[in-house]
Structure formats: structure tokens, C-alpha cells
Coordinates of C-alpha atoms and ligand atoms in Angstrom, one line a residue:
M1 CA -122.8 -213.2 47.6
L2 CA -119.2 -211.4 47.0
R3 CA -117.3 -212.8 44.0
E4 CA -113.6 -213.6 44.5
L5 CA -111.4 -210.5 44.6
N6 CA -110.2 -209.5 41.4
P7 CA -109.1 -205.7 41.2
G8 CA -108.1 -204.4 38.1
T9 CA -104.2 -205.2 36.1
R10 CA -102.4 -202.0 36.9
L11 CA -99.5 -200.3 35.4
L12 CA -97.9 -198.6 38.8
L13 CA -96.0 -195.6 37.6
G14 CA -97.4 -193.3 40.4
P15 CA -95.2 -192.4 43.9
G16 CA -95.6 -195.9 45.2
P17 CA -96.4 -198.9 45.6
S18 CA -94.5 -200.3 42.8
L19 CA -94.7 -203.2 40.7
V20 CA -93.6 -206.3 42.7
P21 CA -91.8 -208.9 40.8
P22 CA -93.3 -212.4 40.7
Q23 CA -90.9 -214.1 42.6
V24 CA -91.8 -211.8 45.9
L25 CA -95.6 -212.7 45.1
R26 CA -94.7 -215.9 44.9
A27 CA -92.7 -215.6 48.6
M28 CA -95.7 -214.2 50.1
A29 CA -97.7 -217.4 49.4
T30 CA -95.3 -219.3 51.5
P31 CA -97.3 -221.0 54.1
L32 CA -96.7 -219.0 57.7
V33 CA -94.4 -220.2 60.8
G34 CA -94.7 -218.2 63.9
H35 CA -93.1 -215.1 64.6
L36 CA -90.8 -216.7 67.3
D37 CA -90.1 -219.9 65.1
P38 CA -86.3 -220.3 65.0
D39 CA -86.8 -220.4 60.8
F40 CA -88.5 -217.1 61.1
L41 CA -86.2 -215.7 63.3
A42 CA -83.3 -216.5 60.7
I43 CA -85.2 -214.6 58.2
L44 CA -85.3 -211.7 60.0
Q45 CA -81.5 -212.0 60.4
D46 CA -81.2 -212.0 56.7
I47 CA -83.3 -208.9 56.3
R48 CA -81.3 -207.2 58.7
H49 CA -78.2 -208.2 56.7
M50 CA -79.3 -206.9 53.6
L51 CA -80.8 -204.0 54.7
R52 CA -77.1 -202.9 56.2
Q53 CA -76.2 -203.3 52.5
V54 CA -79.0 -201.4 51.2
F55 CA -78.2 -198.5 53.4
G56 CA -74.7 -198.7 53.1
T57 CA -74.4 -198.9 57.1
Q58 CA -72.5 -201.0 59.7
N59 CA -75.3 -199.8 62.3
E60 CA -76.1 -202.9 64.8
M61 CA -79.8 -201.2 64.8
T62 CA -80.9 -201.9 61.7
L63 CA -84.6 -203.1 61.0
A64 CA -87.7 -202.9 59.5
V65 CA -90.5 -202.0 61.6
S66 CA -94.3 -202.7 61.4
G67 CA -96.0 -200.2 58.9
T68 CA -95.5 -197.9 56.1
G69 CA -92.9 -195.2 55.8
T70 CA -94.8 -193.1 58.0
S71 CA -94.2 -195.7 60.6
A72 CA -90.6 -195.4 60.6
M73 CA -91.1 -191.5 60.7
E74 CA -92.8 -192.2 64.0
A75 CA -90.3 -194.7 65.0
A76 CA -87.5 -192.1 64.5
L77 CA -88.9 -189.1 65.7
G78 CA -90.6 -191.0 68.7
N79 CA -87.5 -192.3 69.8
L80 CA -85.5 -189.2 69.6
L81 CA -87.6 -186.6 71.0
E82 CA -88.9 -185.8 74.6
P83 CA -91.3 -183.0 75.4
G84 CA -89.6 -179.6 75.1
D85 CA -86.8 -181.0 72.9
S86 CA -85.8 -178.6 69.9
M87 CA -86.0 -179.9 66.4
L88 CA -84.9 -178.3 63.3
A89 CA -87.4 -179.5 60.1
C90 CA -85.9 -178.7 56.5
V91 CA -89.1 -178.2 54.6
Q92 CA -88.7 -178.0 50.8
G93 CA -91.7 -180.4 50.2
Y94 CA -94.8 -182.3 51.9
F95 CA -92.7 -184.8 53.4
G96 CA -90.4 -182.3 55.3
D97 CA -93.5 -180.7 56.2
R98 CA -95.0 -184.0 57.4
L99 CA -91.5 -184.6 59.9
A100 CA -92.1 -181.1 61.3
E101 CA -95.8 -182.1 62.0
I102 CA -95.3 -185.4 63.8
G103 CA -91.8 -183.8 65.4
R104 CA -94.4 -181.3 67.0
R105 CA -96.9 -184.0 67.9
Y106 CA -93.8 -185.6 70.1
G107 CA -93.7 -182.3 72.0
A108 CA -90.5 -181.0 70.6
E109 CA -90.4 -177.2 69.6
V110 CA -89.9 -177.1 66.1
E111 CA -88.1 -174.7 64.0
R112 CA -88.9 -174.6 60.2
L113 CA -86.0 -173.9 57.4
E114 CA -88.3 -173.7 54.6
R115 CA -87.1 -173.3 50.8
P116 CA -89.5 -173.3 48.0
W117 CA -91.1 -176.7 46.9
G118 CA -89.0 -178.3 44.3
S119 CA -85.3 -176.6 45.3
V120 CA -82.6 -177.8 47.5
L121 CA -81.0 -176.9 50.7
D122 CA -77.4 -175.2 50.6
P123 CA -75.1 -176.1 53.8
E124 CA -74.7 -172.4 54.3
A125 CA -78.6 -172.0 55.3
L126 CA -78.5 -175.1 57.7
D127 CA -75.3 -173.7 59.3
G128 CA -77.0 -170.4 59.7
A129 CA -80.4 -171.9 60.9
L130 CA -78.3 -173.8 63.6
R131 CA -76.6 -170.9 64.7
R132 CA -79.3 -168.7 65.2
R133 CA -80.8 -171.5 67.4
P134 CA -79.4 -175.1 68.3
A135 CA -81.4 -178.1 67.7
K136 CA -81.1 -181.5 69.1
V137 CA -82.4 -183.1 66.0
V138 CA -82.4 -182.1 62.2
T139 CA -85.1 -183.6 59.7
L140 CA -84.0 -183.5 55.9
V141 CA -85.9 -185.7 53.5
H142 CA -83.0 -187.3 50.8
A143 CA -85.6 -187.7 48.1
E144 CA -88.7 -185.4 47.9
T145 CA -91.5 -187.6 46.5
S146 CA -93.9 -184.3 46.3
T147 CA -91.7 -182.3 44.3
G148 CA -89.2 -184.7 42.2
A149 CA -85.8 -183.2 43.9
L150 CA -82.9 -184.9 45.2
Q151 CA -81.1 -183.5 48.0
P152 CA -77.6 -183.2 47.2
E153 CA -74.5 -182.9 49.6
I154 CA -75.9 -184.8 52.6
A155 CA -72.3 -185.8 53.9
A156 CA -71.5 -181.9 54.0
L157 CA -75.3 -181.2 55.6
A158 CA -74.7 -184.0 58.5
D159 CA -71.1 -182.6 59.4
I160 CA -72.6 -179.0 59.7
C161 CA -75.3 -181.3 62.2
H162 CA -72.5 -182.6 64.0
R163 CA -70.5 -179.4 64.4
H164 CA -73.9 -177.9 66.0
D165 CA -74.0 -181.0 68.2
A166 CA -77.5 -182.3 66.7
L167 CA -78.4 -185.1 65.2
M168 CA -79.4 -185.8 61.8
V169 CA -82.7 -187.9 60.3
L170 CA -82.9 -188.7 56.7
D171 CA -85.9 -189.6 55.1
C172 CA -84.9 -192.0 52.1
V173 CA -88.3 -193.4 51.5
T174 CA -88.3 -192.4 47.7
S175 CA -84.2 -193.0 47.2
L176 CA -83.5 -196.6 49.0
G177 CA -82.9 -199.6 46.6
G178 CA -83.2 -196.9 43.5
I179 CA -80.6 -194.3 44.3
A180 CA -77.2 -194.6 46.5
V181 CA -77.6 -194.1 50.0
E182 CA -74.4 -194.4 52.1
I183 CA -75.2 -193.9 55.5
D184 CA -72.1 -194.8 57.1
R185 CA -69.8 -192.2 54.3
W186 CA -72.5 -189.7 55.0
G187 CA -72.6 -189.7 58.7
V188 CA -76.2 -189.7 59.0
D189 CA -77.5 -190.6 62.5
V190 CA -80.9 -192.4 61.6
A191 CA -82.3 -192.9 58.2
Y192 CA -85.5 -194.7 57.0
G193 CA -87.2 -196.1 53.9
A194 CA -90.2 -198.1 52.8
S195 CA -90.8 -201.5 51.7
Q196 CA -93.1 -200.5 48.5
K197 CA -91.0 -197.8 46.5
A198 CA -87.7 -199.0 44.7
L199 CA -87.2 -202.0 46.9
S200 CA -90.6 -203.3 44.9
A201 CA -92.2 -205.5 48.1
P202 CA -95.6 -204.7 48.8
P203 CA -96.1 -201.9 51.3
G204 CA -95.8 -202.9 55.1
L205 CA -92.4 -202.4 56.4
A206 CA -90.2 -199.9 57.0
P207 CA -86.6 -200.2 56.8
I208 CA -84.7 -197.9 59.6
T209 CA -81.2 -197.9 60.8
V210 CA -79.8 -195.9 64.1
G211 CA -76.2 -195.0 64.2
P212 CA -74.1 -194.5 67.7
R213 CA -74.7 -191.1 68.3
A214 CA -78.8 -191.7 68.1
R215 CA -78.5 -194.8 69.9
Q216 CA -77.0 -192.8 73.0
A217 CA -79.2 -190.4 72.7
I218 CA -82.3 -193.1 73.1
A219 CA -80.2 -194.6 75.6
G220 CA -80.2 -191.3 77.6
R221 CA -83.9 -190.4 77.3
H222 CA -85.5 -189.4 80.7
T223 CA -88.7 -191.2 79.6
P224 CA -89.7 -194.3 77.8
P225 CA -90.4 -193.2 74.3
P226 CA -94.4 -192.6 74.3
V227 CA -95.1 -195.2 71.8
F228 CA -94.7 -198.8 72.6
Y229 CA -95.1 -200.0 69.4
F230 CA -92.3 -198.3 68.0
D231 CA -90.2 -198.3 71.0
L232 CA -86.7 -198.9 69.1
T233 CA -85.1 -200.2 72.0
L234 CA -87.7 -203.0 72.2
L235 CA -87.9 -203.6 68.7
D236 CA -84.1 -204.2 68.6
R237 CA -84.5 -207.1 71.2
Y238 CA -86.6 -208.9 68.9
W239 CA -84.5 -208.5 66.2
G240 CA -81.4 -209.1 68.0
D241 CA -79.8 -211.9 69.9
Q242 CA -82.3 -212.7 72.2
P243 CA -85.7 -212.5 70.7
S244 CA -88.6 -211.9 72.7
Y245 CA -92.3 -211.0 72.0
H246 CA -92.8 -207.6 71.3
H247 CA -95.7 -207.7 68.7
T248 CA -96.7 -210.3 66.1
A249 CA -94.4 -209.3 63.2
P250 CA -96.4 -209.4 59.3
I251 CA -95.1 -213.0 58.5
S252 CA -95.9 -212.7 54.7
T253 CA -94.8 -209.5 54.4
A254 CA -91.4 -210.3 55.7
Y255 CA -91.0 -213.3 53.2
A256 CA -91.6 -210.8 50.4
F257 CA -89.5 -208.1 51.8
R258 CA -86.8 -210.6 52.3
E259 CA -87.0 -211.9 48.8
A260 CA -87.3 -208.1 47.3
L261 CA -83.9 -207.5 49.2
R262 CA -82.5 -210.6 47.9
L263 CA -83.7 -209.6 44.2
A264 CA -81.7 -206.4 44.7
L265 CA -78.7 -207.5 45.8
E266 CA -78.7 -210.3 43.2
E267 CA -79.1 -207.8 40.6
G268 CA -76.1 -205.3 42.3
L269 CA -77.0 -202.2 43.8
E270 CA -75.0 -200.1 41.3
T271 CA -76.5 -201.7 38.0
R272 CA -79.9 -201.1 40.0
Y273 CA -79.2 -197.2 40.4
A274 CA -77.9 -197.5 36.6
R275 CA -80.9 -199.0 35.5
H276 CA -83.1 -196.1 37.2
R277 CA -80.7 -193.7 35.6
E278 CA -81.2 -195.0 32.1
N279 CA -85.1 -195.3 32.4
A280 CA -85.7 -191.9 34.0
E281 CA -83.6 -190.2 31.1
R282 CA -85.5 -191.9 28.4
L283 CA -88.7 -190.6 30.1
W284 CA -87.3 -187.1 30.1
Q285 CA -86.6 -187.2 26.8
G286 CA -89.9 -188.2 25.9
L287 CA -91.7 -186.0 28.4
E288 CA -89.7 -183.1 26.7
A289 CA -90.7 -184.3 23.2
L290 CA -94.5 -184.1 24.3
D291 CA -93.7 -180.6 25.2
L292 CA -93.9 -181.5 29.3
P293 CA -90.5 -180.0 30.6
L294 CA -89.5 -181.1 34.2
L295 CA -89.5 -179.0 37.3
V296 CA -86.4 -179.9 38.5
P297 CA -83.2 -179.0 37.1
G298 CA -81.4 -181.8 35.3
P299 CA -78.4 -182.1 38.6
H300 CA -81.2 -182.3 41.1
R301 CA -83.8 -184.7 40.0
L302 CA -85.0 -188.0 41.4
T303 CA -84.1 -190.7 38.8
T304 CA -87.4 -192.6 41.1
L305 CA -89.9 -190.0 40.3
S306 CA -90.0 -187.5 38.0
T307 CA -92.2 -184.1 38.2
P308 CA -93.4 -182.7 34.8
R309 CA -95.0 -179.4 34.3
L310 CA -98.1 -179.4 33.1
P311 CA -99.8 -176.4 31.1
G312 CA -102.5 -174.6 33.1
T313 CA -105.2 -175.3 30.5
W314 CA -105.6 -179.0 31.2
D315 CA -107.9 -181.1 33.2
E316 CA -105.4 -183.0 34.6
A317 CA -107.3 -185.1 36.8
A318 CA -109.5 -186.4 33.9
M319 CA -106.3 -187.2 32.2
R320 CA -105.2 -189.1 34.9
R321 CA -108.7 -190.7 34.8
Q322 CA -108.2 -191.7 31.4
L323 CA -105.0 -192.6 31.9
L324 CA -106.1 -195.4 34.3
E325 CA -109.2 -195.9 32.5
R326 CA -108.2 -196.7 29.1
Y327 CA -104.6 -197.7 29.7
G328 CA -104.7 -199.2 33.2
I329 CA -101.9 -196.7 34.0
E330 CA -101.3 -195.3 37.5
I331 CA -99.6 -192.1 37.5
A332 CA -99.9 -189.3 40.3
G333 CA -100.8 -185.6 40.5
G334 CA -99.3 -182.8 42.7
F335 CA -99.6 -181.6 46.3
G336 CA -100.1 -178.6 47.9
P337 CA -98.6 -175.6 46.2
L338 CA -97.7 -178.0 43.0
A339 CA -101.6 -179.2 42.7
G340 CA -102.6 -179.1 39.0
K341 CA -99.6 -178.0 38.3
V342 CA -97.1 -181.3 38.2
W343 CA -97.7 -185.0 37.8
R344 CA -95.4 -187.4 39.7
I345 CA -94.3 -190.5 37.5
G346 CA -92.8 -193.0 39.4
L347 CA -90.1 -195.6 37.8
M348 CA -89.3 -197.9 41.1
G349 CA -87.8 -200.9 41.4
Y350 CA -89.8 -203.7 39.4
S351 CA -91.8 -200.7 37.6
S352 CA -88.5 -199.2 36.1
R353 CA -88.4 -200.7 32.9
R354 CA -87.7 -199.6 29.1
E355 CA -91.1 -200.9 28.4
N356 CA -93.3 -199.4 31.0
V357 CA -91.9 -195.9 29.6
L358 CA -92.6 -196.7 26.3
T359 CA -96.1 -197.9 27.2
L360 CA -96.5 -194.7 29.1
L361 CA -95.3 -192.3 26.6
A362 CA -97.3 -193.9 24.1
A363 CA -100.5 -193.2 25.8
L364 CA -99.9 -189.9 26.6
E365 CA -99.3 -189.2 23.2
E366 CA -102.3 -191.1 22.0
L367 CA -104.1 -188.9 25.1
L368 CA -102.6 -185.8 24.2
S369 CA -103.4 -185.6 20.6
S370 CA -107.1 -186.7 21.2
Q371 CA -106.9 -183.7 23.4
R372 CA -105.7 -181.2 21.0
A373 CA -107.9 -182.5 18.1
G374 CA -110.7 -181.7 20.4
Ligands
PLP1 C1 -90.6 -188.9 51.3 C2 -91.5 -189.9 51.8 N1 -91.6 -190.1 53.1 C3 -92.6 -190.6 54.0 C4 -93.3 -191.5 52.9 C5 -94.6 -192.0 53.8 O1 -94.7 -193.4 53.4 P1 -95.5 -193.9 53.8 O2 -97.0 -193.5 52.8 O3 -95.7 -195.6 53.2 O4 -96.1 -194.3 55.1 C6 -93.6 -191.0 51.6 C7 -94.9 -191.9 51.2 O5 -94.8 -191.6 50.0 C8 -92.7 -190.4 51.4 O6 -92.6 -190.2 49.6

């Protein structure tokens, strides 16, 4: 006989999921109602309403698809692209690259505008690329979780897209809820996030918002979107005024997400962003004092995810394993060209707390001194 489920207690300081507040865990234990029950439909409306505030948008088509951040990537590109469409993927890290791959799988002719991992894109480069080859869709990552870089000048970049008649899709998975996102002010056409990062709900819902230009493009498709599950027009009906069955919504996850959004707004978005900044700055100072300088220069650093550079001489995977086994702390290693070269330390949502920064720094100090002594 198996024993009752009992995974270890962890301090989640990786790239997600983040720790979930007790109120959100309690919300998950609320008894189920049906996915077409009037009480559940009212909960969806609450989520919609709060998501608009977190995205900084009035977009009517704002909802959460069932799945993690990648499902929103599928929904965004699967609804906008048709075979043969041109797409420009701005790639400065792993998730920019994933968008390029998803676009390719939906039949788009994808061109990549590549920059070294960890850098950010300048508007002239985007303008040049769109002059050389027009695109229907441009994809860009606001907060690149593989490198720790925050893309600035989104409004200028969106403006360039529109001057070239392209739609901008912005990945906000690691910013939404922790770093200001201003979809309407920036003029972004489609943006998406995930429940499990700076919003601190369990993984399983991916918020997405679709502006008027993108809605028009979706309405003008020659063929229906290839994936029924992520058909935004059908999903919007379920989330809208005349709800009808599309798929069975993940009820408990929606309860949790509603509570997580409520807590974010109760804290106040500006206060929340400032808390993320304060704790990140505390972490950066501590890492530098441990001789772990940061990969990304100050002005372009994410406050939700930091990437200290590692000396090439360590077995960094063994150190992360010790952090987990001895101290119960999860952090992550680097991807692709940054594998073995950086750690990825997340301070997202409920994980972004002063005591967590101090606990991690103390554990690292102890580990490093025993490593240097040995
Ligand atoms: C920037 C970014 N985009 C997309 C994703 C994909 O999200 P998920 O792993 O929730 O499917 C992630 C996940 O870490 C991410 O960091």
C-alpha cells in the first residue's frame, strides 16, 4: 500500500512555480461546483475583471486558458497564424526561441532576429528587420526567464510593429504580477502570462489578453484555428455573456487563481512591484558580496528572476543538489549557452520575501565556505 502523499517541504526560489500563499491553498480545497454553475461563471467574471487590471488593459477578450504558460503561447500563435504567414521572432533567450518553434509548427514562415542571450533588443534593429521583410506577427519576450533580462521600450517596439502593419505578441510569463505590464499604454496586440510565477497560484491557468487589431486578424482567418482546445473565439464565448460548453474548466485551479489575483490587487500592484524590486536588490547585493556578479547589467535586470554568474571551476549542479537536500531550497541552473554558467534564482510573488533572501544567502555562504575549505 502506498502511504499518503507527502512531498518534501521546499523553499521555491527557482524560475517557477513560486510559493503559494495559504489563502490560495485553502481556496483550492473549496468544494467543487460545475463549470456552468452560475456561481462558477461569476468566478470567471471576477478573474477576467482582475486580469484586466494586472495586464493594464480594457481588452474585452481577456481570459485564462487551461494549461501552463506554453498553452497561452499556443493559443496566441495558433489563433493568429495561418500556413504561409510570415512571422518575425525576436530571440535573445530560450523562450524567444520557443515562440519561433511554435510559429513554425503552425505553418508560418519564421524569420529570427537574434541577439546574444542576456541582451535586449533595440528598436532600430526591429525596424530594420521589418523593412527587410514584412511580417504579420512579431514575437517578443518581456521577461526572458532563461537569461534574467527585461526588455525595455515595449511601446516603441509595438509602434514600429504597427507602422509595418505587424501584430505584436508579448510574452509576460515572468513579469505579470511582479513587474509593471501596461498592455494598452504600450499598444501590445496579444500578451500572455502564467498563474504560477509572480501571481503565485498553482500552475494550470495561463492568462491571455487580445486587443482589437488582433481580434480583427482572428475574425478574418480563412480557416479555423488548428487547435480546438485553444480556439480563443470559442473560449471567449464561454468566458463571455453567453457561456456554453467548450471544455470542462479546472474548477479548483480557478478558485486558487481568483484568490491569488485578489491578494495581488489587495496588496496593490505598485506596492507589489516595489516589493519585488526591494527584495531583488537585497539579493543582488548579497550575491555580489559572495563574488557572484550578475549576468545582466542593472538597468535591464528582472526583479523576479536573477542570474548570478558562476566561476567555471564548480560543479554547480552538485551545489544545487546540496541546496535542495540540506536546506530544502530550490533554485535552477542555466539553459543552452548559459548552462553551467549561471544560476536562475526566482523571487516571484509569495516567494519574494526578505526572510527568503536572507535564508538563501546564508545557505549559499555556508555551502561556499565548506566548498572553499574542501
Ligand atoms: C518567459 C516564459 N515563457 C513561457 C514559459 C512557458 O511556461 P510554462 O512552463 O508554464 O508552460 C515560461 C516558463 O518558464 C517562461 O519563463
